[in-house]
Amino acid sequence: MASWGQPAFRARQIYRQLQVNHAGGGAEMTDLPKALRERLEAEARVRTLREVTVLRADQGLTRKILLQLPDGSPVETVLMVYPDRATVCVSSQSGCPMRCTFCATGKLGHLHDLTAGQIVEQVMWAAREVKAVAAEHPGHPDRVTNLVFMGMGEPFNNYANWWASVERLHDPQGFNLGARNFTVSTVGLVPGIRRLATEPLPVNLAISLHAPDDETRAKMMPVNRRYPIADLLAAVRDYLEQTRRRVSFEYVLLQEENDRPEQARLLTEVLRDPAHALPPQLFHVNLIPWNPVPGAPLARSHRERVRAFQKALRDRHVPCTVRVERGTDIAAACGQLAGTAG
């Protein structure tokens, strides 16, 4: 604005239009002079992600958008609206370098790290879209209430840009989402966990565990060869000691791969191992029935096996829930984001 000969407060006006009013361009910024609006329209670009298509499920309460970077690389974002909350699942990378066997995104490989602005841009889409959902479903939230970094990519593999987006979305003068309404999920990058423990904002942490032993986990998640379970849990223990914030362990259930009764027992032993000393009130396990991924030689755990696994954990006093499924028919559920339009 200074280079355009405008007063400094114009920058604050534009920032508020983008972050609070979710303006899509200069023409929508009606508190600016007409000449400035026209110049912004002609010379400034609000978005760097191109909107390709939006798919709907669950009577329109779940919506997935396929976005593209300038070179055509895909980015997917999912909005899930419930009677009491509206959660947006955001991507931090296009593709993913972690190559977990059960995840469609990993099959794309690592295409790009997203900038902080491109991460925020996904949330701005959701902020606009949730108003349309509320208009169709009266009584539902008309604003984003929760943000989970569980879309494409590994957030800690793009830490600086990811954290910059958190700070921007938390800014009380901008989007103003409370830090406790953010959740970041990691495959277990130990340096990222330790770094998060030192950050000033109390962002929630979820760990993709998915197996109770190194051999099984390494087959499913190559990252385990670098950061085995003992090292991962040691980092989690230190994180809990520093923050006293509860950690979620995500566990995708695969038929005959990691859902056997003895694996449930081993999981409780691992999480309660005195060597790690995880306070039981500061962690819980989130079971996720696997969502089918084309070409993956895996099978979804039968419902009775999911219930038996959950019961085995609860019988041993491990807090445990089963994730509610949303968007499986539009490939919007956990592990299904593959950058496809349909």
mmCIF file of C-alpha atoms in Angstrom:
data_model
loop_
_atom_site.group_PDB
_atom_site.id
_atom_site.type_symbol
_atom_site.label_atom_id
_atom_site.label_comp_id
_atom_site.label_asym_id
_atom_site.label_seq_id
_atom_site.Cartn_x
_atom_site.Cartn_y
_atom_site.Cartn_z
ATOM 1 C CA MET A 1 0.000 0.000 0.000
ATOM 2 C CA ALA A 2 2.879 2.360 0.751
ATOM 3 C CA SER A 3 4.336 1.735 -2.709
ATOM 4 C CA TRP A 4 0.940 2.595 -4.176
ATOM 5 C CA GLY A 5 0.841 5.869 -2.244
ATOM 6 C CA GLN A 6 -1.863 4.607 0.113
ATOM 7 C CA PRO A 7 -2.011 5.186 3.899
ATOM 8 C CA ALA A 8 -0.890 2.321 6.109
ATOM 9 C CA PHE A 9 -4.365 1.623 7.469
ATOM 10 C CA ARG A 10 -5.439 0.446 4.003
ATOM 11 C CA ALA A 11 -3.247 -2.628 4.498
ATOM 12 C CA ARG A 12 -5.083 -3.425 7.721
ATOM 13 C CA GLN A 13 -8.412 -2.986 5.937
ATOM 14 C CA ILE A 14 -7.375 -5.410 3.204
ATOM 15 C CA TYR A 15 -6.054 -7.918 5.735
ATOM 16 C CA ARG A 16 -9.376 -7.819 7.569
ATOM 17 C CA GLN A 17 -11.316 -8.193 4.322
ATOM 18 C CA LEU A 18 -9.322 -11.310 3.473
ATOM 19 C CA GLN A 19 -9.136 -12.950 6.898
ATOM 20 C CA VAL A 20 -12.452 -11.907 8.463
ATOM 21 C CA ASN A 21 -14.793 -11.230 5.542
ATOM 22 C CA HIS A 22 -13.137 -13.844 3.283
ATOM 23 C CA ALA A 23 -13.220 -11.516 0.281
ATOM 24 C CA GLY A 24 -12.470 -13.185 -3.018
ATOM 25 C CA GLY A 25 -11.050 -10.087 -4.676
ATOM 26 C CA GLY A 26 -10.708 -6.327 -4.556
ATOM 27 C CA ALA A 27 -14.191 -5.716 -5.922
ATOM 28 C CA GLU A 28 -15.695 -7.215 -2.751
ATOM 29 C CA MET A 29 -13.749 -4.889 -0.419
ATOM 30 C CA THR A 30 -16.446 -2.244 -0.229
ATOM 31 C CA ASP A 31 -14.787 -0.206 2.524
ATOM 32 C CA LEU A 32 -11.977 0.723 0.123
ATOM 33 C CA PRO A 33 -12.105 3.621 -2.375
ATOM 34 C CA LYS A 34 -13.369 2.598 -5.798
ATOM 35 C CA ALA A 35 -10.074 3.414 -7.516
ATOM 36 C CA LEU A 36 -8.163 1.181 -5.092
ATOM 37 C CA ARG A 37 -10.652 -1.653 -5.529
ATOM 38 C CA GLU A 38 -10.222 -1.445 -9.281
ATOM 39 C CA ARG A 39 -6.437 -1.449 -9.022
ATOM 40 C CA LEU A 40 -6.499 -4.453 -6.725
ATOM 41 C CA GLU A 41 -8.707 -6.285 -9.204
ATOM 42 C CA ALA A 42 -6.337 -5.443 -12.049
ATOM 43 C CA GLU A 43 -2.953 -5.959 -10.373
ATOM 44 C CA ALA A 44 -3.337 -8.146 -7.268
ATOM 45 C CA ARG A 45 -4.100 -11.832 -6.969
ATOM 46 C CA VAL A 46 -5.940 -13.132 -3.917
ATOM 47 C CA ARG A 47 -5.723 -16.837 -4.725
ATOM 48 C CA THR A 48 -2.951 -19.047 -6.043
ATOM 49 C CA LEU A 49 -4.984 -22.268 -5.957
ATOM 50 C CA ARG A 50 -7.424 -22.911 -8.792
ATOM 51 C CA GLU A 51 -10.769 -24.391 -7.810
ATOM 52 C CA VAL A 52 -11.473 -27.451 -9.982
ATOM 53 C CA THR A 53 -14.509 -29.196 -8.510
ATOM 54 C CA VAL A 54 -16.499 -29.601 -5.316
ATOM 55 C CA LEU A 55 -18.040 -32.960 -4.392
ATOM 56 C CA ARG A 56 -20.795 -33.413 -1.803
ATOM 57 C CA ALA A 57 -21.815 -36.240 0.517
ATOM 58 C CA ASP A 58 -23.919 -36.742 3.649
ATOM 59 C CA GLN A 59 -26.768 -34.522 2.355
ATOM 60 C CA GLY A 60 -24.256 -31.788 1.610
ATOM 61 C CA LEU A 61 -22.804 -31.698 5.130
ATOM 62 C CA THR A 62 -19.502 -33.099 3.839
ATOM 63 C CA ARG A 63 -17.810 -31.301 0.949
ATOM 64 C CA LYS A 64 -14.469 -31.931 -0.718
ATOM 65 C CA ILE A 65 -12.790 -29.483 -3.041
ATOM 66 C CA LEU A 66 -10.079 -30.340 -5.538
ATOM 67 C CA LEU A 67 -7.713 -27.422 -5.978
ATOM 68 C CA GLN A 68 -4.702 -27.145 -8.261
ATOM 69 C CA LEU A 69 -1.371 -25.395 -7.983
ATOM 70 C CA PRO A 70 -0.227 -23.371 -11.020
ATOM 71 C CA ASP A 71 1.521 -26.456 -12.455
ATOM 72 C CA GLY A 72 -1.601 -28.599 -12.037
ATOM 73 C CA SER A 73 -0.504 -30.465 -8.900
ATOM 74 C CA PRO A 74 -3.520 -31.396 -6.752
ATOM 75 C CA VAL A 75 -4.518 -30.154 -3.325
ATOM 76 C CA GLU A 76 -7.642 -31.452 -1.571
ATOM 77 C CA THR A 77 -9.566 -29.966 1.333
ATOM 78 C CA VAL A 78 -12.569 -31.418 3.165
ATOM 79 C CA LEU A 79 -15.284 -29.592 5.119
ATOM 80 C CA MET A 80 -17.358 -31.636 7.584
ATOM 81 C CA VAL A 81 -20.308 -29.924 9.255
ATOM 82 C CA TYR A 82 -22.051 -31.352 12.308
ATOM 83 C CA PRO A 83 -24.875 -29.870 14.412
ATOM 84 C CA ASP A 84 -22.381 -28.508 16.941
ATOM 85 C CA ARG A 85 -19.207 -27.887 14.924
ATOM 86 C CA ALA A 86 -17.717 -27.359 11.489
ATOM 87 C CA THR A 87 -14.342 -28.988 10.902
ATOM 88 C CA VAL A 88 -12.066 -28.378 7.945
ATOM 89 C CA CYS A 89 -9.382 -30.922 7.050
ATOM 90 C CA VAL A 90 -6.473 -29.086 5.444
ATOM 91 C CA SER A 91 -3.526 -30.219 3.325
ATOM 92 C CA SER A 92 0.024 -29.036 4.036
ATOM 93 C CA GLN A 93 1.642 -30.551 0.938
ATOM 94 C CA SER A 94 0.615 -31.642 -2.540
ATOM 95 C CA GLY A 95 1.129 -35.377 -2.402
ATOM 96 C CA CYS A 96 3.129 -36.850 0.461
ATOM 97 C CA PRO A 97 6.662 -38.261 0.824
ATOM 98 C CA MET A 98 5.813 -40.652 3.674
ATOM 99 C CA ARG A 99 4.393 -43.439 1.458
ATOM 100 C CA CYS A 100 2.251 -45.199 4.070
ATOM 101 C CA THR A 101 0.841 -48.334 2.426
ATOM 102 C CA PHE A 102 -2.778 -47.680 3.407
ATOM 103 C CA CYS A 103 -2.922 -44.045 2.217
ATOM 104 C CA ALA A 104 -3.873 -42.899 -1.277
ATOM 105 C CA THR A 105 -1.951 -39.629 -0.955
ATOM 106 C CA GLY A 106 1.327 -41.459 -0.430
ATOM 107 C CA LYS A 107 0.978 -43.066 -3.858
ATOM 108 C CA LEU A 108 1.367 -39.614 -5.422
ATOM 109 C CA GLY A 109 4.773 -39.067 -3.851
ATOM 110 C CA HIS A 110 5.945 -35.625 -2.776
ATOM 111 C CA LEU A 111 4.927 -33.016 -5.364
ATOM 112 C CA HIS A 112 5.155 -29.682 -3.521
ATOM 113 C CA ASP A 113 5.299 -28.067 -0.100
ATOM 114 C CA LEU A 114 2.432 -25.607 0.234
ATOM 115 C CA THR A 115 3.140 -22.040 1.251
ATOM 116 C CA ALA A 116 1.545 -20.622 4.387
ATOM 117 C CA GLY A 117 -0.793 -18.634 2.143
ATOM 118 C CA GLN A 118 -1.884 -21.752 0.234
ATOM 119 C CA ILE A 119 -2.664 -23.512 3.504
ATOM 120 C CA VAL A 120 -4.680 -20.519 4.714
ATOM 121 C CA GLU A 121 -6.418 -20.288 1.337
ATOM 122 C CA GLN A 122 -7.984 -23.710 1.889
ATOM 123 C CA VAL A 123 -9.472 -22.507 5.172
ATOM 124 C CA MET A 124 -10.836 -19.401 3.472
ATOM 125 C CA TRP A 125 -12.651 -21.663 0.985
ATOM 126 C CA ALA A 126 -14.144 -23.620 3.889
ATOM 127 C CA ALA A 127 -15.146 -20.405 5.664
ATOM 128 C CA ARG A 128 -17.127 -19.333 2.614
ATOM 129 C CA GLU A 129 -18.550 -22.809 1.991
ATOM 130 C CA VAL A 130 -19.765 -23.365 5.545
ATOM 131 C CA LYS A 131 -22.107 -20.389 5.181
ATOM 132 C CA ALA A 132 -23.724 -22.103 2.218
ATOM 133 C CA VAL A 133 -24.066 -25.304 4.240
ATOM 134 C CA ALA A 134 -25.725 -23.407 7.089
ATOM 135 C CA ALA A 135 -28.190 -21.837 4.659
ATOM 136 C CA GLU A 136 -29.191 -25.315 3.465
ATOM 137 C CA HIS A 137 -29.217 -26.818 6.959
ATOM 138 C CA PRO A 138 -30.608 -24.285 9.450
ATOM 139 C CA GLY A 139 -29.287 -24.687 12.960
ATOM 140 C CA HIS A 140 -25.852 -25.849 11.851
ATOM 141 C CA PRO A 141 -22.734 -23.678 12.380
ATOM 142 C CA ASP A 142 -22.085 -20.936 9.832
ATOM 143 C CA ARG A 143 -18.368 -20.611 10.620
ATOM 144 C CA VAL A 144 -15.389 -22.923 10.875
ATOM 145 C CA THR A 145 -14.955 -24.041 14.484
ATOM 146 C CA ASN A 146 -12.197 -26.660 14.187
ATOM 147 C CA LEU A 147 -9.190 -27.141 11.948
ATOM 148 C CA VAL A 148 -7.310 -30.423 11.499
ATOM 149 C CA PHE A 149 -4.081 -30.735 9.540
ATOM 150 C CA MET A 150 -4.880 -34.257 8.387
ATOM 151 C CA GLY A 151 -5.212 -33.752 4.651
ATOM 152 C CA MET A 152 -2.513 -34.319 2.052
ATOM 153 C CA GLY A 153 1.065 -34.326 3.278
ATOM 154 C CA GLU A 154 3.020 -34.450 6.522
ATOM 155 C CA PRO A 155 2.776 -31.060 8.288
ATOM 156 C CA PHE A 156 6.058 -31.480 10.153
ATOM 157 C CA ASN A 157 7.815 -32.057 6.827
ATOM 158 C CA ASN A 158 6.772 -28.499 5.935
ATOM 159 C CA TYR A 159 7.030 -27.136 9.460
ATOM 160 C CA ALA A 160 7.881 -23.470 8.871
ATOM 161 C CA ASN A 161 5.050 -22.869 6.396
ATOM 162 C CA TRP A 162 2.615 -24.951 8.431
ATOM 163 C CA TRP A 163 3.337 -23.038 11.642
ATOM 164 C CA ALA A 164 3.125 -19.681 9.856
ATOM 165 C CA SER A 165 -0.376 -20.662 8.719
ATOM 166 C CA VAL A 166 -1.321 -21.555 12.304
ATOM 167 C CA GLU A 167 -0.182 -18.159 13.554
ATOM 168 C CA ARG A 168 -2.079 -16.374 10.805
ATOM 169 C CA LEU A 169 -5.290 -18.299 11.382
ATOM 170 C CA HIS A 170 -4.994 -17.781 15.142
ATOM 171 C CA ASP A 171 -4.418 -14.014 14.863
ATOM 172 C CA PRO A 172 -7.100 -12.234 16.956
ATOM 173 C CA GLN A 173 -7.075 -9.382 14.417
ATOM 174 C CA GLY A 174 -7.751 -11.839 11.603
ATOM 175 C CA PHE A 175 -9.375 -15.261 11.346
ATOM 176 C CA ASN A 176 -9.216 -15.576 15.151
ATOM 177 C CA LEU A 177 -9.514 -19.344 15.624
ATOM 178 C CA GLY A 178 -8.553 -20.463 19.127
ATOM 179 C CA ALA A 179 -5.353 -22.507 19.297
ATOM 180 C CA ARG A 180 -7.088 -25.377 21.087
ATOM 181 C CA ASN A 181 -9.307 -25.764 18.031
ATOM 182 C CA PHE A 182 -6.300 -26.747 15.897
ATOM 183 C CA THR A 183 -5.106 -30.364 15.648
ATOM 184 C CA VAL A 184 -2.005 -31.456 13.781
ATOM 185 C CA SER A 185 -1.419 -35.082 12.821
ATOM 186 C CA THR A 186 2.040 -36.511 12.215
ATOM 187 C CA VAL A 187 3.311 -39.920 11.134
ATOM 188 C CA GLY A 188 5.778 -39.600 13.981
ATOM 189 C CA LEU A 189 8.514 -37.169 12.967
ATOM 190 C CA VAL A 190 10.270 -36.912 16.309
ATOM 191 C CA PRO A 191 12.004 -33.552 15.690
ATOM 192 C CA GLY A 192 8.634 -32.008 14.828
ATOM 193 C CA ILE A 193 7.041 -33.344 18.009
ATOM 194 C CA ARG A 194 9.852 -31.914 20.109
ATOM 195 C CA ARG A 195 9.648 -28.588 18.294
ATOM 196 C CA LEU A 196 5.881 -28.374 18.773
ATOM 197 C CA ALA A 197 6.358 -28.820 22.521
ATOM 198 C CA THR A 198 8.224 -25.488 22.603
ATOM 199 C CA GLU A 199 5.694 -23.464 20.596
ATOM 200 C CA PRO A 200 3.645 -20.788 22.389
ATOM 201 C CA LEU A 201 0.241 -21.850 21.030
ATOM 202 C CA PRO A 202 -1.458 -24.942 22.567
ATOM 203 C CA VAL A 203 -2.168 -26.787 19.309
ATOM 204 C CA ASN A 204 -3.462 -30.352 19.744
ATOM 205 C CA LEU A 205 -1.266 -33.257 18.639
ATOM 206 C CA ALA A 206 -2.321 -36.540 17.011
ATOM 207 C CA ILE A 207 0.144 -39.365 16.299
ATOM 208 C CA SER A 208 -0.405 -41.836 13.453
ATOM 209 C CA LEU A 209 0.646 -45.049 15.216
ATOM 210 C CA HIS A 210 -1.276 -47.850 13.436
ATOM 211 C CA ALA A 211 0.717 -50.786 14.863
ATOM 212 C CA PRO A 212 1.992 -51.925 18.269
ATOM 213 C CA ASP A 213 5.381 -53.303 17.125
ATOM 214 C CA ASP A 214 8.202 -52.061 14.914
ATOM 215 C CA GLU A 215 8.062 -54.899 12.388
ATOM 216 C CA THR A 216 4.386 -54.387 11.570
ATOM 217 C CA ARG A 217 4.605 -50.615 11.673
ATOM 218 C CA ALA A 218 7.656 -50.484 9.388
ATOM 219 C CA LYS A 219 5.794 -52.522 6.772
ATOM 220 C CA MET A 220 2.900 -50.068 6.899
ATOM 221 C CA MET A 221 4.875 -46.869 7.518
ATOM 222 C CA PRO A 222 8.457 -46.602 6.199
ATOM 223 C CA VAL A 223 9.103 -43.699 8.607
ATOM 224 C CA ASN A 224 9.269 -46.250 11.430
ATOM 225 C CA ARG A 225 12.698 -47.358 10.204
ATOM 226 C CA ARG A 226 13.993 -43.891 11.066
ATOM 227 C CA TYR A 227 11.871 -43.238 14.142
ATOM 228 C CA PRO A 228 10.921 -46.578 15.773
ATOM 229 C CA ILE A 229 8.139 -46.809 18.315
ATOM 230 C CA ALA A 230 10.398 -46.483 21.371
ATOM 231 C CA ASP A 231 11.899 -43.217 20.075
ATOM 232 C CA LEU A 232 8.467 -41.934 19.080
ATOM 233 C CA LEU A 233 6.954 -42.638 22.494
ATOM 234 C CA ALA A 234 9.938 -41.105 24.251
ATOM 235 C CA ALA A 235 9.292 -37.881 22.324
ATOM 236 C CA VAL A 236 5.580 -38.078 23.181
ATOM 237 C CA ARG A 237 6.413 -38.577 26.857
ATOM 238 C CA ASP A 238 8.615 -35.477 26.834
ATOM 239 C CA TYR A 239 5.910 -33.552 24.975
ATOM 240 C CA LEU A 240 3.338 -34.488 27.641
ATOM 241 C CA GLU A 241 5.688 -33.493 30.442
ATOM 242 C CA GLN A 242 6.271 -30.092 28.850
ATOM 243 C CA THR A 243 2.740 -29.275 27.743
ATOM 244 C CA ARG A 244 0.318 -31.404 29.823
ATOM 245 C CA ARG A 245 -1.885 -31.525 26.716
ATOM 246 C CA ARG A 246 -3.607 -34.762 25.737
ATOM 247 C CA VAL A 247 -2.267 -36.643 22.715
ATOM 248 C CA SER A 248 -4.347 -38.806 20.373
ATOM 249 C CA PHE A 249 -2.941 -41.992 18.877
ATOM 250 C CA GLU A 250 -4.566 -42.751 15.528
ATOM 251 C CA TYR A 251 -4.861 -46.429 14.623
ATOM 252 C CA VAL A 252 -6.153 -47.485 11.190
ATOM 253 C CA LEU A 253 -7.588 -51.001 11.426
ATOM 254 C CA LEU A 254 -6.709 -53.429 8.628
ATOM 255 C CA GLN A 255 -8.192 -56.916 8.480
ATOM 256 C CA GLU A 256 -5.653 -59.511 9.721
ATOM 257 C CA GLU A 257 -2.848 -56.951 9.527
ATOM 258 C CA ASN A 258 -3.019 -55.038 12.790
ATOM 259 C CA ASP A 259 -6.445 -55.866 14.276
ATOM 260 C CA ARG A 260 -5.807 -59.193 16.014
ATOM 261 C CA PRO A 261 -6.595 -59.603 19.750
ATOM 262 C CA GLU A 262 -2.934 -60.147 20.620
ATOM 263 C CA GLN A 263 -2.083 -56.873 18.864
ATOM 264 C CA ALA A 264 -4.663 -55.049 20.966
ATOM 265 C CA ARG A 265 -3.053 -56.492 24.094
ATOM 266 C CA LEU A 266 0.419 -55.522 22.867
ATOM 267 C CA LEU A 267 -0.757 -52.008 22.116
ATOM 268 C CA THR A 268 -1.934 -51.543 25.706
ATOM 269 C CA GLU A 269 1.394 -52.876 26.975
ATOM 270 C CA VAL A 270 3.356 -50.524 24.729
ATOM 271 C CA LEU A 271 1.348 -47.460 25.737
ATOM 272 C CA ARG A 272 1.549 -48.381 29.423
ATOM 273 C CA ASP A 273 5.189 -49.453 29.373
ATOM 274 C CA PRO A 274 6.927 -47.946 32.440
ATOM 275 C CA ALA A 275 9.831 -47.033 30.154
ATOM 276 C CA HIS A 276 7.571 -44.467 28.479
ATOM 277 C CA ALA A 277 5.364 -43.644 31.450
ATOM 278 C CA LEU A 278 2.593 -41.974 29.462
ATOM 279 C CA PRO A 279 0.020 -40.538 31.890
ATOM 280 C CA PRO A 280 -3.253 -42.367 31.070
ATOM 281 C CA GLN A 281 -5.309 -39.216 31.475
ATOM 282 C CA LEU A 282 -3.205 -37.496 28.789
ATOM 283 C CA PHE A 283 -3.634 -39.848 25.851
ATOM 284 C CA HIS A 284 -6.327 -41.768 24.059
ATOM 285 C CA VAL A 285 -6.558 -44.074 21.045
ATOM 286 C CA ASN A 286 -8.693 -43.159 18.047
ATOM 287 C CA LEU A 287 -9.554 -46.283 16.031
ATOM 288 C CA ILE A 288 -10.151 -45.689 12.317
ATOM 289 C CA PRO A 289 -11.698 -48.438 10.179
ATOM 290 C CA TRP A 290 -9.634 -48.332 6.973
ATOM 291 C CA ASN A 291 -11.187 -46.486 4.064
ATOM 292 C CA PRO A 292 -10.634 -48.343 0.763
ATOM 293 C CA VAL A 293 -7.846 -47.096 -1.501
ATOM 294 C CA PRO A 294 -7.823 -48.346 -5.120
ATOM 295 C CA GLY A 295 -4.924 -50.687 -5.838
ATOM 296 C CA ALA A 296 -3.989 -51.236 -2.200
ATOM 297 C CA PRO A 297 -3.819 -54.995 -1.350
ATOM 298 C CA LEU A 298 -5.501 -54.417 2.001
ATOM 299 C CA ALA A 299 -8.893 -55.083 3.563
ATOM 300 C CA ARG A 300 -11.054 -53.120 5.975
ATOM 301 C CA SER A 301 -11.515 -54.691 9.405
ATOM 302 C CA HIS A 302 -14.944 -56.212 9.904
ATOM 303 C CA ARG A 303 -17.160 -54.321 12.313
ATOM 304 C CA GLU A 304 -17.068 -57.042 14.962
ATOM 305 C CA ARG A 305 -13.256 -56.974 14.914
ATOM 306 C CA VAL A 306 -13.297 -53.200 15.385
ATOM 307 C CA ARG A 307 -15.600 -53.588 18.382
ATOM 308 C CA ALA A 308 -13.474 -56.400 19.818
ATOM 309 C CA PHE A 309 -10.303 -54.330 19.446
ATOM 310 C CA GLN A 310 -11.940 -51.369 21.151
ATOM 311 C CA LYS A 311 -13.219 -53.573 23.976
ATOM 312 C CA ALA A 312 -9.764 -55.073 24.505
ATOM 313 C CA LEU A 313 -8.311 -51.597 24.965
ATOM 314 C CA ARG A 314 -11.084 -50.389 27.242
ATOM 315 C CA ASP A 315 -10.889 -53.545 29.368
ATOM 316 C CA ARG A 316 -7.268 -52.595 30.032
ATOM 317 C CA HIS A 317 -8.259 -49.018 30.880
ATOM 318 C CA VAL A 318 -6.952 -47.427 27.687
ATOM 319 C CA PRO A 319 -9.268 -44.581 26.601
ATOM 320 C CA CYS A 320 -10.495 -45.441 23.128
ATOM 321 C CA THR A 321 -13.001 -44.184 20.551
ATOM 322 C CA VAL A 322 -13.927 -45.167 16.987
ATOM 323 C CA ARG A 323 -13.824 -42.330 14.486
ATOM 324 C CA VAL A 324 -17.129 -41.368 12.887
ATOM 325 C CA GLU A 325 -16.929 -41.913 9.131
ATOM 326 C CA ARG A 326 -17.738 -39.086 6.737
ATOM 327 C CA GLY A 327 -17.304 -38.700 3.000
ATOM 328 C CA THR A 328 -16.215 -42.215 2.016
ATOM 329 C CA ASP A 329 -18.399 -42.169 -1.119
ATOM 330 C CA ILE A 330 -16.569 -39.096 -2.476
ATOM 331 C CA ALA A 331 -13.095 -40.329 -1.412
ATOM 332 C CA ALA A 332 -12.953 -37.624 1.263
ATOM 333 C CA ALA A 333 -12.342 -39.850 4.277
ATOM 334 C CA CYS A 334 -9.105 -40.515 6.135
ATOM 335 C CA GLY A 335 -6.405 -41.778 3.773
ATOM 336 C CA GLN A 336 -8.455 -41.353 0.586
ATOM 337 C CA LEU A 337 -7.225 -37.984 -0.706
ATOM 338 C CA ALA A 338 -5.612 -38.743 -4.055
ATOM 339 C CA GLY A 339 -6.134 -35.564 -6.069
ATOM 340 C CA THR A 340 -8.963 -36.900 -8.222
ATOM 341 C CA ALA A 341 -12.010 -34.993 -9.393
ATOM 342 C CA GLY A 342 -14.430 -37.825 -8.807
#
